[in-house]
C-alpha positions as protocol buffer text, in pm:
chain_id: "A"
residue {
  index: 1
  type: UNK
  ca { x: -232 y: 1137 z: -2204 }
}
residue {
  index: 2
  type: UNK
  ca { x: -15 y: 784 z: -2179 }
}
residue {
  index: 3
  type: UNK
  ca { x: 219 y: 816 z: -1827 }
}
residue {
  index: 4
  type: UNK
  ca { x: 528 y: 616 z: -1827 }
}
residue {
  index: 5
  type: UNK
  ca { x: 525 y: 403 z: -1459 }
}
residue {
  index: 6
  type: UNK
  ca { x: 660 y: 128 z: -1305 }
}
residue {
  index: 7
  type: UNK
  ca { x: 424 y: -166 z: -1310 }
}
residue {
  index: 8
  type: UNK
  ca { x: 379 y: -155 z: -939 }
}
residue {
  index: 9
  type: UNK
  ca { x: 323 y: 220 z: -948 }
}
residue {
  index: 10
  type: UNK
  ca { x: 9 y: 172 z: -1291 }
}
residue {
  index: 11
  type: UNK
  ca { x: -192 y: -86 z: -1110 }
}
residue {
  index: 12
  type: UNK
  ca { x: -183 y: 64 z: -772 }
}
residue {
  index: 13
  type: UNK
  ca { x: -281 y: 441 z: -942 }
}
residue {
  index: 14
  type: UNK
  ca { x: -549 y: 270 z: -1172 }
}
residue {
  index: 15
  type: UNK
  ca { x: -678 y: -24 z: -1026 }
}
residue {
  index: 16
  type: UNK
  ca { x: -885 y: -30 z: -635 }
}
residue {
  index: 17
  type: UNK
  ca { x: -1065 y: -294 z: -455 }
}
residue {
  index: 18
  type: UNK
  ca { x: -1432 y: -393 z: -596 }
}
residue {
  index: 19
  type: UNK
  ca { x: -1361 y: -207 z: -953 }
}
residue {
  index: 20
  type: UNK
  ca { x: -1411 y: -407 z: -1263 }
}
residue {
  index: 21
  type: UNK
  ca { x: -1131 y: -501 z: -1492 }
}
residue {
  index: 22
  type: UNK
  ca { x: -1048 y: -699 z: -1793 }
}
residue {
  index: 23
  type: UNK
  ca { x: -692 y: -837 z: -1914 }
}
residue {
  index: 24
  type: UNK
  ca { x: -780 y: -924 z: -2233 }
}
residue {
  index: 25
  type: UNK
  ca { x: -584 y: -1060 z: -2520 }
}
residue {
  index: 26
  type: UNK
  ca { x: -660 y: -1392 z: -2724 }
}
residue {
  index: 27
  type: UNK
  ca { x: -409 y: -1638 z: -2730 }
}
residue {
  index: 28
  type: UNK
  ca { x: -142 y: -1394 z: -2831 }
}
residue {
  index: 29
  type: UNK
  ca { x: -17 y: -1051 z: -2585 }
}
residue {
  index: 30
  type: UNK
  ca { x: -192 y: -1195 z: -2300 }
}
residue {
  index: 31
  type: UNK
  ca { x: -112 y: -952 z: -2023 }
}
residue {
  index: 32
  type: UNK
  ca { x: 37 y: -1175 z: -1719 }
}
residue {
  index: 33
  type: UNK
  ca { x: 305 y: -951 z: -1594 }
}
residue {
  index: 34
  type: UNK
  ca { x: -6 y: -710 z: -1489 }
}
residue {
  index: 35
  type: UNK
  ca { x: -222 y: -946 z: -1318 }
}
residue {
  index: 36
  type: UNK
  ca { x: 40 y: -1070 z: -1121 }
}
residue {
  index: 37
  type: UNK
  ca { x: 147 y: -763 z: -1011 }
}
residue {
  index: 38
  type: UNK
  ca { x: -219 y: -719 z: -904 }
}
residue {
  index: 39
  type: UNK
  ca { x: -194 y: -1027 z: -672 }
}
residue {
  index: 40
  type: UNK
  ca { x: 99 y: -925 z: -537 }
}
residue {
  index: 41
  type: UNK
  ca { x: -100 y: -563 z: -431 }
}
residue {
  index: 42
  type: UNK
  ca { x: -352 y: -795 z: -309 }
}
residue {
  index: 43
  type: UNK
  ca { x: -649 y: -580 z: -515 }
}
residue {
  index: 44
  type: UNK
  ca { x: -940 y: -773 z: -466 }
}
residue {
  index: 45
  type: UNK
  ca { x: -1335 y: -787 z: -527 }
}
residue {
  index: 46
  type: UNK
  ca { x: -1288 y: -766 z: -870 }
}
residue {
  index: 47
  type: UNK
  ca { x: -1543 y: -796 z: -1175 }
}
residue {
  index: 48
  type: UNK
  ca { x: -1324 y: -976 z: -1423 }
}
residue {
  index: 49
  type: UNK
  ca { x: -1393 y: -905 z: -1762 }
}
residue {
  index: 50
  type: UNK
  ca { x: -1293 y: -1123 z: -2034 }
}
residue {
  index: 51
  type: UNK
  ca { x: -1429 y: -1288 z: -2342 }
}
residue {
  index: 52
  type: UNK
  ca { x: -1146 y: -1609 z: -2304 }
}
residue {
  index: 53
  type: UNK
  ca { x: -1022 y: -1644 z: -1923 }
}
residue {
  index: 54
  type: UNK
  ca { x: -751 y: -1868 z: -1917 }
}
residue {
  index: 55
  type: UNK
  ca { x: -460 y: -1874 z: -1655 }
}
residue {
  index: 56
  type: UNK
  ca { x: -420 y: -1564 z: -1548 }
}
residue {
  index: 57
  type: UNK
  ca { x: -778 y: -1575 z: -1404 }
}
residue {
  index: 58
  type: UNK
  ca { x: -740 y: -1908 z: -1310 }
}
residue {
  index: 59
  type: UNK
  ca { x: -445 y: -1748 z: -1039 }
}
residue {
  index: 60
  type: UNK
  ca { x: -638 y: -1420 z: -1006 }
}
residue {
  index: 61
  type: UNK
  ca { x: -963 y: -1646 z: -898 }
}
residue {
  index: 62
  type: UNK
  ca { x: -749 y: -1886 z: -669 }
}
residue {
  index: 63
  type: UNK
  ca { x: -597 y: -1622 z: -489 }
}
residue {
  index: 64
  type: UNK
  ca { x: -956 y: -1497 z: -408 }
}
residue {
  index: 65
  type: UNK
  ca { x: -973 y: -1179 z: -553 }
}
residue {
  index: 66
  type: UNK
  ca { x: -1249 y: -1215 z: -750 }
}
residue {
  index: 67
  type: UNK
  ca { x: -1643 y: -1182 z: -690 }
}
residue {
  index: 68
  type: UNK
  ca { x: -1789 y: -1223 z: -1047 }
}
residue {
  index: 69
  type: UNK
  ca { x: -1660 y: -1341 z: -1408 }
}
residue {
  index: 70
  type: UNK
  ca { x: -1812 y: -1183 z: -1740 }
}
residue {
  index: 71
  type: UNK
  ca { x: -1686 y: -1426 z: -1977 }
}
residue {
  index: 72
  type: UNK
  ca { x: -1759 y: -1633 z: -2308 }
}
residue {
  index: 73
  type: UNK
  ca { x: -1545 y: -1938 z: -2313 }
}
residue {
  index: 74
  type: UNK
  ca { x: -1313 y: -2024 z: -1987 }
}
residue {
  index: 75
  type: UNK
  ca { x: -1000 y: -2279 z: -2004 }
}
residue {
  index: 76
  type: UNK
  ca { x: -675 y: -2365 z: -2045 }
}
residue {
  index: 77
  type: UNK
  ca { x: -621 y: -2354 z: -2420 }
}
residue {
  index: 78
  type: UNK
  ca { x: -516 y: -2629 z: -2550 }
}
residue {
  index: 79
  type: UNK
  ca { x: -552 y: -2897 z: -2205 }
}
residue {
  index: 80
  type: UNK
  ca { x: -880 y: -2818 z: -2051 }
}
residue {
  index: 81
  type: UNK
  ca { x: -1014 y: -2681 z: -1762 }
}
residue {
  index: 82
  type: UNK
  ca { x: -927 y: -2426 z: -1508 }
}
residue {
  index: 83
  type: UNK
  ca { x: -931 y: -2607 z: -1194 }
}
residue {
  index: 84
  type: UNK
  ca { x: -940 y: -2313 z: -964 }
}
residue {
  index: 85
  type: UNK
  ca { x: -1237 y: -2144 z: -1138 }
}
residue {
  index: 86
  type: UNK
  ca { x: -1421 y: -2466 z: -1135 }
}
residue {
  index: 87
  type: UNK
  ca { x: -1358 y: -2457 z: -769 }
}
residue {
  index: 88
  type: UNK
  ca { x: -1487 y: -2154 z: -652 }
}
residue {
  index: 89
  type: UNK
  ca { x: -1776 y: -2240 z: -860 }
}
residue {
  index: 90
  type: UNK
  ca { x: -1849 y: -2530 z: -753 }
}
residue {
  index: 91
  type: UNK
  ca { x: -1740 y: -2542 z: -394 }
}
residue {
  index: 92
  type: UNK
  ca { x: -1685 y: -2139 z: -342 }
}
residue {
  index: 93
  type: UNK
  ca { x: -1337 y: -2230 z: -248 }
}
residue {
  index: 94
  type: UNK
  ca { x: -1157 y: -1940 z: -171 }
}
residue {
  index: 95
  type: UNK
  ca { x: -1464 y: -1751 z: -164 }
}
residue {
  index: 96
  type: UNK
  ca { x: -1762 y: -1821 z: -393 }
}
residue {
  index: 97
  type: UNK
  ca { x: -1780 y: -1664 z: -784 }
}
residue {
  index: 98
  type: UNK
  ca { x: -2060 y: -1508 z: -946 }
}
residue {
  index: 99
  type: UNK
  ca { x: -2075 y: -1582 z: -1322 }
}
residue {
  index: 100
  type: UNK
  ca { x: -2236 y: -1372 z: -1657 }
}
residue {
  index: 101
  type: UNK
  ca { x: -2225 y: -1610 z: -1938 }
}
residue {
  index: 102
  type: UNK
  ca { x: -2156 y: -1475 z: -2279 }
}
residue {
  index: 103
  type: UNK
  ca { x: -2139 y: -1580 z: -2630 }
}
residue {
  index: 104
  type: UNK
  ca { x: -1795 y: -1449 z: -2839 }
}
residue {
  index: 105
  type: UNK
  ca { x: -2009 y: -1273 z: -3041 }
}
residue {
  index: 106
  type: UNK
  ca { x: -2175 y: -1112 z: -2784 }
}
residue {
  index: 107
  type: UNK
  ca { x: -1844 y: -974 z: -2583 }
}
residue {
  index: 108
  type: UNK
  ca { x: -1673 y: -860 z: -2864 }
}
residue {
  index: 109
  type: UNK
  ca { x: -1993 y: -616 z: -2959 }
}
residue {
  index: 110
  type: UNK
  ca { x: -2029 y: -543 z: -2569 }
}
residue {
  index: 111
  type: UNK
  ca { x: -1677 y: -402 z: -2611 }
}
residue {
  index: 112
  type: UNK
  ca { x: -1735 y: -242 z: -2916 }
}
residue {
  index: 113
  type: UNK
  ca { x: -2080 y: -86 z: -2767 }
}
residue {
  index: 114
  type: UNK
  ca { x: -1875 y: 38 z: -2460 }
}
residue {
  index: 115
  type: UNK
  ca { x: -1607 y: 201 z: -2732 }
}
residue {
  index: 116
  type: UNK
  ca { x: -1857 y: 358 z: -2878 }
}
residue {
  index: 117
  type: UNK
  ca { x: -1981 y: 482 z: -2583 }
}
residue {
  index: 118
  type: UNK
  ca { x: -2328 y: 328 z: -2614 }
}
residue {
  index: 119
  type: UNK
  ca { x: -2541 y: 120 z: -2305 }
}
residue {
  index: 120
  type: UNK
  ca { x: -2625 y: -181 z: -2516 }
}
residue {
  index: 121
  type: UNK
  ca { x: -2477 y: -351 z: -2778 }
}
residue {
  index: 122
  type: UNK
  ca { x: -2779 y: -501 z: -3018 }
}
residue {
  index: 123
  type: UNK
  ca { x: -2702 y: -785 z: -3313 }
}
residue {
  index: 124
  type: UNK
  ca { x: -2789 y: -1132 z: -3447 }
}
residue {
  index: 125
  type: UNK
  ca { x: -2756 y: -1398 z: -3190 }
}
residue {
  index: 126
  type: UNK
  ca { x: -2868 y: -1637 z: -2905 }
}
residue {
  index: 127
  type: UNK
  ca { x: -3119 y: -1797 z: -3136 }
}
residue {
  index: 128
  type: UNK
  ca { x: -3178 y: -2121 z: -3001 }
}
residue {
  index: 129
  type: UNK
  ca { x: -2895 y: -2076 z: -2743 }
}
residue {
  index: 130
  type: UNK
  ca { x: -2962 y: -2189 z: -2385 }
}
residue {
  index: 131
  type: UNK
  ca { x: -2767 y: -1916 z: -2212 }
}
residue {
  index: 132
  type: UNK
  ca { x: -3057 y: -1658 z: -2190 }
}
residue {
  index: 133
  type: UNK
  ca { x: -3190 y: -1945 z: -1916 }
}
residue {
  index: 134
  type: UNK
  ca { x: -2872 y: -1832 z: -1687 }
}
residue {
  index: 135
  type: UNK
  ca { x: -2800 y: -1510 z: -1781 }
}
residue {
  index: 136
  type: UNK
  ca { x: -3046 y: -1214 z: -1712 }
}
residue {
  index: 137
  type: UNK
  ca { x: -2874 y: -931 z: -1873 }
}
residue {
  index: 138
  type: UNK
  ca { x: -2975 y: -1167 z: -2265 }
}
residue {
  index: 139
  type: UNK
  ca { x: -3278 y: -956 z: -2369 }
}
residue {
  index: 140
  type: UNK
  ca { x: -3449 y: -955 z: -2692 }
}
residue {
  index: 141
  type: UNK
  ca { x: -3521 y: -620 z: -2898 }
}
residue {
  index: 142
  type: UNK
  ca { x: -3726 y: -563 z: -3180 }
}
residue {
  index: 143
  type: UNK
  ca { x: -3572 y: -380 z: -3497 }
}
residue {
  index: 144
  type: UNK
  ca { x: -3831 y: -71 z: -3572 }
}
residue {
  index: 145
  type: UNK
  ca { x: -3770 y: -22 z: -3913 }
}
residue {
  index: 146
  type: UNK
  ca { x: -3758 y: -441 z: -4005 }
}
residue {
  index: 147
  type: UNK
  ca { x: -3946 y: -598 z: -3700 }
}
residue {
  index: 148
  type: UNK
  ca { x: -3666 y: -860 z: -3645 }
}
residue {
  index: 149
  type: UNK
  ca { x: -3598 y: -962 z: -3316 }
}
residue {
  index: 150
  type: UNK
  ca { x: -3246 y: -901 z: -3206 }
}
residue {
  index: 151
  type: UNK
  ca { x: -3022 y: -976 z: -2910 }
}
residue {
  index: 152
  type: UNK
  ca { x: -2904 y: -738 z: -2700 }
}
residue {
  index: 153
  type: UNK
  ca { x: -2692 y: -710 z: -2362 }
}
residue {
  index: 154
  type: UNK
  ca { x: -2552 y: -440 z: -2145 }
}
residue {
  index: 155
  type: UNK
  ca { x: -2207 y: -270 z: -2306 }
}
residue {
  index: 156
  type: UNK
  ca { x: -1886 y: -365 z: -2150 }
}
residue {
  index: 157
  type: UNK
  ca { x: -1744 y: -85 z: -2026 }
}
residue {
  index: 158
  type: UNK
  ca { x: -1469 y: -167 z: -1753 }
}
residue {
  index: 159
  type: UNK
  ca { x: -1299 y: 59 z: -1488 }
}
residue {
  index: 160
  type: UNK
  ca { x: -936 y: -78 z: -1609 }
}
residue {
  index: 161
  type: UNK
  ca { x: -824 y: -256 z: -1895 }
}
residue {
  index: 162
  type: UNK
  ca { x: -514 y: -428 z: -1909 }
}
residue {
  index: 163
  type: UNK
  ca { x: -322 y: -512 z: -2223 }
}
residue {
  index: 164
  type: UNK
  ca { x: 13 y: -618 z: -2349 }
}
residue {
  index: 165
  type: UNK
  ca { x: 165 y: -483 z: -2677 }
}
residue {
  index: 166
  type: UNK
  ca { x: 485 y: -489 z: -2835 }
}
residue {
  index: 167
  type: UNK
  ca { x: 628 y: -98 z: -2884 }
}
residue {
  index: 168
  type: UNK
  ca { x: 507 y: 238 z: -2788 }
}
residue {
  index: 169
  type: UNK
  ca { x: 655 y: 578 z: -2856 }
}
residue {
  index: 170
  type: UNK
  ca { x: 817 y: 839 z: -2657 }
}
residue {
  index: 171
  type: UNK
  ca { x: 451 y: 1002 z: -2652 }
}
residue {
  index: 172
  type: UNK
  ca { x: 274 y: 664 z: -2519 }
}
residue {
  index: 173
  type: UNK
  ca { x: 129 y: 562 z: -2828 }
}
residue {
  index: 174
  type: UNK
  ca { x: 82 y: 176 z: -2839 }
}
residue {
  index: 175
  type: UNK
  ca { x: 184 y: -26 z: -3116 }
}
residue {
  index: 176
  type: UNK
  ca { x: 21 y: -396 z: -3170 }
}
residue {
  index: 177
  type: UNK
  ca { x: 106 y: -665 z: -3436 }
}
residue {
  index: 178
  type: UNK
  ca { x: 13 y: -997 z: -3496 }
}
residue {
  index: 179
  type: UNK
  ca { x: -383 y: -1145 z: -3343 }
}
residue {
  index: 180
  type: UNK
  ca { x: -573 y: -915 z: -3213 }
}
residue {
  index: 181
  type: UNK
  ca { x: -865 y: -1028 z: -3023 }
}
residue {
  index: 182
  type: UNK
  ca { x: -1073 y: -661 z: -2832 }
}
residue {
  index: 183
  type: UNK
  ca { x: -781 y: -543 z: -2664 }
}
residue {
  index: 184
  type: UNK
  ca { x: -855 y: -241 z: -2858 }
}
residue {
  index: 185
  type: UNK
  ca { x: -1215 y: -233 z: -2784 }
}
residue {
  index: 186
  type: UNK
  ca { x: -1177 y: -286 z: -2438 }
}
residue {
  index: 187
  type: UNK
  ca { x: -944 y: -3 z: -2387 }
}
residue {
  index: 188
  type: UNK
  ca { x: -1147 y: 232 z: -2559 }
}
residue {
  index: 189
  type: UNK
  ca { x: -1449 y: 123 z: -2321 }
}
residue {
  index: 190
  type: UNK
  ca { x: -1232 y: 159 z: -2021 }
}
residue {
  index: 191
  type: UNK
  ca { x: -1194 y: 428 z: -1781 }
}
residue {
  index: 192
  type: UNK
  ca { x: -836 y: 393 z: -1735 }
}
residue {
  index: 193
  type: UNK
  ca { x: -630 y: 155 z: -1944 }
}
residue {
  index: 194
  type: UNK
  ca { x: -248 y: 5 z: -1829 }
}
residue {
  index: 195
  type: UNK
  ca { x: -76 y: -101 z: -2184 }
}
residue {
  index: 196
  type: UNK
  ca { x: 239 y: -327 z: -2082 }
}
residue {
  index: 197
  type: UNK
  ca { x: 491 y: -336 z: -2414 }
}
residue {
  index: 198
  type: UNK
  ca { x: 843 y: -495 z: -2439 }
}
residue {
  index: 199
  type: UNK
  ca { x: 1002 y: -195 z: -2558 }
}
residue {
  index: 200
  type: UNK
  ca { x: 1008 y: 183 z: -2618 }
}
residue {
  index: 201
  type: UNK
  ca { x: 1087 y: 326 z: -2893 }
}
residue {
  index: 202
  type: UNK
  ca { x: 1171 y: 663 z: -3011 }
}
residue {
  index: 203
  type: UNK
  ca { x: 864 y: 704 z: -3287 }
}
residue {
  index: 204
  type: UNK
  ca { x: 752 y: 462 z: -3535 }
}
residue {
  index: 205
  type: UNK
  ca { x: 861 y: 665 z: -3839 }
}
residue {
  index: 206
  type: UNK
  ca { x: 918 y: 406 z: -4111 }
}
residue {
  index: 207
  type: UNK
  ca { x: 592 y: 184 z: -4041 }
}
residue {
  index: 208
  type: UNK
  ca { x: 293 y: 200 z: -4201 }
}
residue {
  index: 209
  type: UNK
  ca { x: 52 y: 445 z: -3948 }
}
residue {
  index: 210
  type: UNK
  ca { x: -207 y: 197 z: -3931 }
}
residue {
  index: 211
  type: UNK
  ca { x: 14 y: -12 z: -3718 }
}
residue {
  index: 212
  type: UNK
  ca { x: -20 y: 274 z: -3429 }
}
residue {
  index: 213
  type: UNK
  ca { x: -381 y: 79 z: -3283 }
}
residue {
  index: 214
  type: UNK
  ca { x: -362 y: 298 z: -3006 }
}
residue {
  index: 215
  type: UNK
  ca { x: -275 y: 699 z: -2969 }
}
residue {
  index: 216
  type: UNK
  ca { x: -126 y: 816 z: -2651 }
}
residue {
  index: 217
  type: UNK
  ca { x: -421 y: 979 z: -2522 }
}
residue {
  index: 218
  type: UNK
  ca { x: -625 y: 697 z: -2543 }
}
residue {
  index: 219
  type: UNK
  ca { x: -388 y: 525 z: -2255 }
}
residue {
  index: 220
  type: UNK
  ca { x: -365 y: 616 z: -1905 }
}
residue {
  index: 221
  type: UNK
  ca { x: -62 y: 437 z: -1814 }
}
residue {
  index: 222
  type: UNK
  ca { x: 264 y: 251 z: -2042 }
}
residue {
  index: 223
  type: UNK
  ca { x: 449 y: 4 z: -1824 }
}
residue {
  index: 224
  type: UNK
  ca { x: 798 y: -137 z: -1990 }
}
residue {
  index: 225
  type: UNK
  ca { x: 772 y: -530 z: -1925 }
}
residue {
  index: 226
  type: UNK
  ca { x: 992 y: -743 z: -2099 }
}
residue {
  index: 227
  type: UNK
  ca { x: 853 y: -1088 z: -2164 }
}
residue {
  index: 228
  type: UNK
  ca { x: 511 y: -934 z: -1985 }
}
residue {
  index: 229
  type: UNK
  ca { x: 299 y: -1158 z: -2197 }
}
residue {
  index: 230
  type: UNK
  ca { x: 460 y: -1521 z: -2113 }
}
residue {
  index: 231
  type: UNK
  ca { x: 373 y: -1791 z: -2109 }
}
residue {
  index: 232
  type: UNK
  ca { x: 147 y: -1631 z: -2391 }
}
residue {
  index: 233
  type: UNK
  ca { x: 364 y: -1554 z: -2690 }
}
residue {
  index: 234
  type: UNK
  ca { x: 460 y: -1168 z: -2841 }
}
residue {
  index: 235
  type: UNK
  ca { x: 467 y: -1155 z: -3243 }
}
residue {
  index: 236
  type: UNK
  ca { x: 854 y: -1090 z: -3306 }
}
residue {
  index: 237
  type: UNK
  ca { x: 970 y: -1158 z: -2973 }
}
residue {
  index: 238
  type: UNK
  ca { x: 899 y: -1446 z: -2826 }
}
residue {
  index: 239
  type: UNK
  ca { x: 701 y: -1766 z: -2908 }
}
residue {
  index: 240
  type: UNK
  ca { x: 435 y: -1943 z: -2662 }
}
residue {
  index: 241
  type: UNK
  ca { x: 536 y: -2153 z: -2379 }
}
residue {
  index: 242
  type: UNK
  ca { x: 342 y: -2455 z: -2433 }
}
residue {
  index: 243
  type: UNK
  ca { x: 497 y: -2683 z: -2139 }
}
residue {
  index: 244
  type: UNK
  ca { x: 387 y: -2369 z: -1910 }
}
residue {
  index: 245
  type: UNK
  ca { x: -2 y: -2414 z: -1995 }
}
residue {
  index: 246
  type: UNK
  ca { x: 47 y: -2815 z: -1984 }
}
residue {
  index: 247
  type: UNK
  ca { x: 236 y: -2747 z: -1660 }
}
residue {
  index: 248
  type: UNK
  ca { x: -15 y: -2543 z: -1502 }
}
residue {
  index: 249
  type: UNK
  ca { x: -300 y: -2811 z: -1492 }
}
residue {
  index: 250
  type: UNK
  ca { x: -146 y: -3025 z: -1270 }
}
residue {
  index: 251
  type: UNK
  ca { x: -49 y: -2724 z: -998 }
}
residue {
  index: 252
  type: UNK
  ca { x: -386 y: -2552 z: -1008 }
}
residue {
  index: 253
  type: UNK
  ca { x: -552 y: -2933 z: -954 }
}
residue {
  index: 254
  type: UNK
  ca { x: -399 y: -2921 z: -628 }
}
residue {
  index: 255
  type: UNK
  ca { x: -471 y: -2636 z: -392 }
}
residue {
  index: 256
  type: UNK
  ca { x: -167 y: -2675 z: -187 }
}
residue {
  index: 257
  type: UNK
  ca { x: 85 y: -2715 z: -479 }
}
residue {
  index: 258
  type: UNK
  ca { x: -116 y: -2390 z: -629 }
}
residue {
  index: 259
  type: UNK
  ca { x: -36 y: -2175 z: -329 }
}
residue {
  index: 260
  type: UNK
  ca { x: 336 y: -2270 z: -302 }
}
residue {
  index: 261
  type: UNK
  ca { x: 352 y: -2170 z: -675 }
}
residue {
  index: 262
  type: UNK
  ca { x: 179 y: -1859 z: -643 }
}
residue {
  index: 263
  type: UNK
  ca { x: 420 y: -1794 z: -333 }
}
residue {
  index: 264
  type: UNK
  ca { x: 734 y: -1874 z: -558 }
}
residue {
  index: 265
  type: UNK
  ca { x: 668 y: -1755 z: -846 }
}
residue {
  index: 266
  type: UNK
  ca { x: 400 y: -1421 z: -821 }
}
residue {
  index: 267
  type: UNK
  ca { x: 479 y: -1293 z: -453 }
}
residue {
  index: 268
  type: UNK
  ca { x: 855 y: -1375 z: -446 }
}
residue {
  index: 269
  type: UNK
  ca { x: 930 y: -1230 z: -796 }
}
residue {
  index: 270
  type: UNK
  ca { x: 867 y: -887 z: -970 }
}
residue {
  index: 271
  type: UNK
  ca { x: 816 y: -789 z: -1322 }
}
residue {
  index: 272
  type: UNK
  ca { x: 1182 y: -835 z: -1374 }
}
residue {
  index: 273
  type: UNK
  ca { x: 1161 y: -1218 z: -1386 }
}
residue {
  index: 274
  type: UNK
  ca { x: 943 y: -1212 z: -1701 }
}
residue {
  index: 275
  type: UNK
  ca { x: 1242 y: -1140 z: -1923 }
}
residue {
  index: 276
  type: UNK
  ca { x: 1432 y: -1399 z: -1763 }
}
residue {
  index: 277
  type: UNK
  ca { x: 1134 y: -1673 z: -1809 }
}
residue {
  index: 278
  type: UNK
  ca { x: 1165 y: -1605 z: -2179 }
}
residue {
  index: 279
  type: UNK
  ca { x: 1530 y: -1632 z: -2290 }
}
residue {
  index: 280
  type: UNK
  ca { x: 1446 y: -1976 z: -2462 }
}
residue {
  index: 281
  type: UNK
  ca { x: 1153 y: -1871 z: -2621 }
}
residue {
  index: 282
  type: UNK
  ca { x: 1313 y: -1605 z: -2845 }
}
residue {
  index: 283
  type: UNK
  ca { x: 1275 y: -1676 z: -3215 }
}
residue {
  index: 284
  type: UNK
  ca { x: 1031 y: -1978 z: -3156 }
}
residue {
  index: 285
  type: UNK
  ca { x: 718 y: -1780 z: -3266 }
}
């Protein structure tokens, strides 16, 4: 059953040092308000779990609470790199990062394995791929009724997932519109699940019920967090802050200018600020 928190209150209950957790969302509902409230508790050791790190993993990484990425692709969309990843890679700066390289196709059946409460997730793919090379947990099966061979990796099956969404219901059920990437998937796998939304409503009576993606007692925790998703946009409520992502690659380049950001604007502010950071973006979805 969903339980109505304060941000601050949901990730300290559901999230502990070493426990794996994804914040996913794909380009849209990208839950930032969460992870920063995770730096801010310091929570570190973490598996992150997503099938498109961008920023938020990028600060997450940087502030060196991180041990090991499961991941498909890993940037800044739409500028490049991210600078502090490629650091601890490279140079284990703060601390070094272990990394599981995926394909999409491979996370988003992971998830869906995980869901389904399965240990493997088995389908077409990695044919002619280099990644099996790197990646250990790529293994080949053979179909016993057709004798294909098939790929097949470990499900995805996180401790917390963290999501953003735009309503839920007096009863905690979760209402998303717009792109969906697996942040339905990966809540399902999870064993506890923090769903931030912009708003609460009394029911959704009036909408069609296959806009209620998630029933209440599929949550463990619904967090109010206005603007939660920026500088990621929310279908009908806010567009995407490009000038935040183009922004961003010039403070994470520098490690100094990255902490005195992260000081500002993570540790100095709470979840209030989001709101706030997204007055101009209203209407400009």
């Amino acid at each position: 059953m969903a339980k109505f928190q304060t941000l601050e209150a949901a990730v300290a209950d559901n999230l502990s040092a070493g426990d794996s957790a994804a914040f996913e969302g794909f380009t849209h509902l990208i839950p930032h308000a969460a992870a920063h409230e995770v730096i801010r508790q310091g929570i570190g050791d973490l598996t992150l779990i997503r099938m498109t790190p961008d920023i938020i993993y990028d600060q997450l990484i940087g502030c060196g609470l991180a041990r090991k990425l499961v991941f498909s692709y890993a940037g800044n969309p739409g500028v490049g790199l991210l600078r502090r990843l490629r650091d601890a890679v490279e140079n284990g700066v703060p601390r070094p990062l272990a990394l599981e390289e995926h394909s999409h196709a491979a996370m988003a059946n992971a998830y869906e394995a995980g869901a389904a409460g399965m240990p493997v997730a088995i389908f077409r793919g990695y044919k002619g791929a280099g990644l099996k090379a790197v990646n250990p947990n790529i293994k080949s099966v053979t179909c016993p009724f057709t004798g294909e061979e098939l790929a097949a990796v470990p499900a995805i099956r996180p401790d917390v997932a963290f999501i953003h969404a735009q309503k839920a219901d007096r009863k905690g059920n979760v209402l998303i519109e717009g792109i969906l990437g697996v942040q339905k998937e990966a809540v399902l796998a999870a064993k506890r699940s923090v769903v931030t939304v912009e708003e609460i409503v009394e029911d959704f009576d009036g909408l069609h019920p296959n806009l209620t993606i998630l029933p209440h007692w599929t949550v463990t925790s619904v967090v109010v967090v206005p603007g939660g998703a920026h500088p990621s946009y929310a279908r009908g409520y806010y567009g995407r802050d490009n000038a935040a992502y183009l922004e961003w690659d010039a403070i994470a380049a520098d490690l100094d200018r990255f902490r005195a950001w992260i000081d500002t604007h993570v540790m100095a502010c709470g979840p209030d600020v989001f709101a706030e950071r997204v007055a101009g973006l209203r209407g400009a979805m």
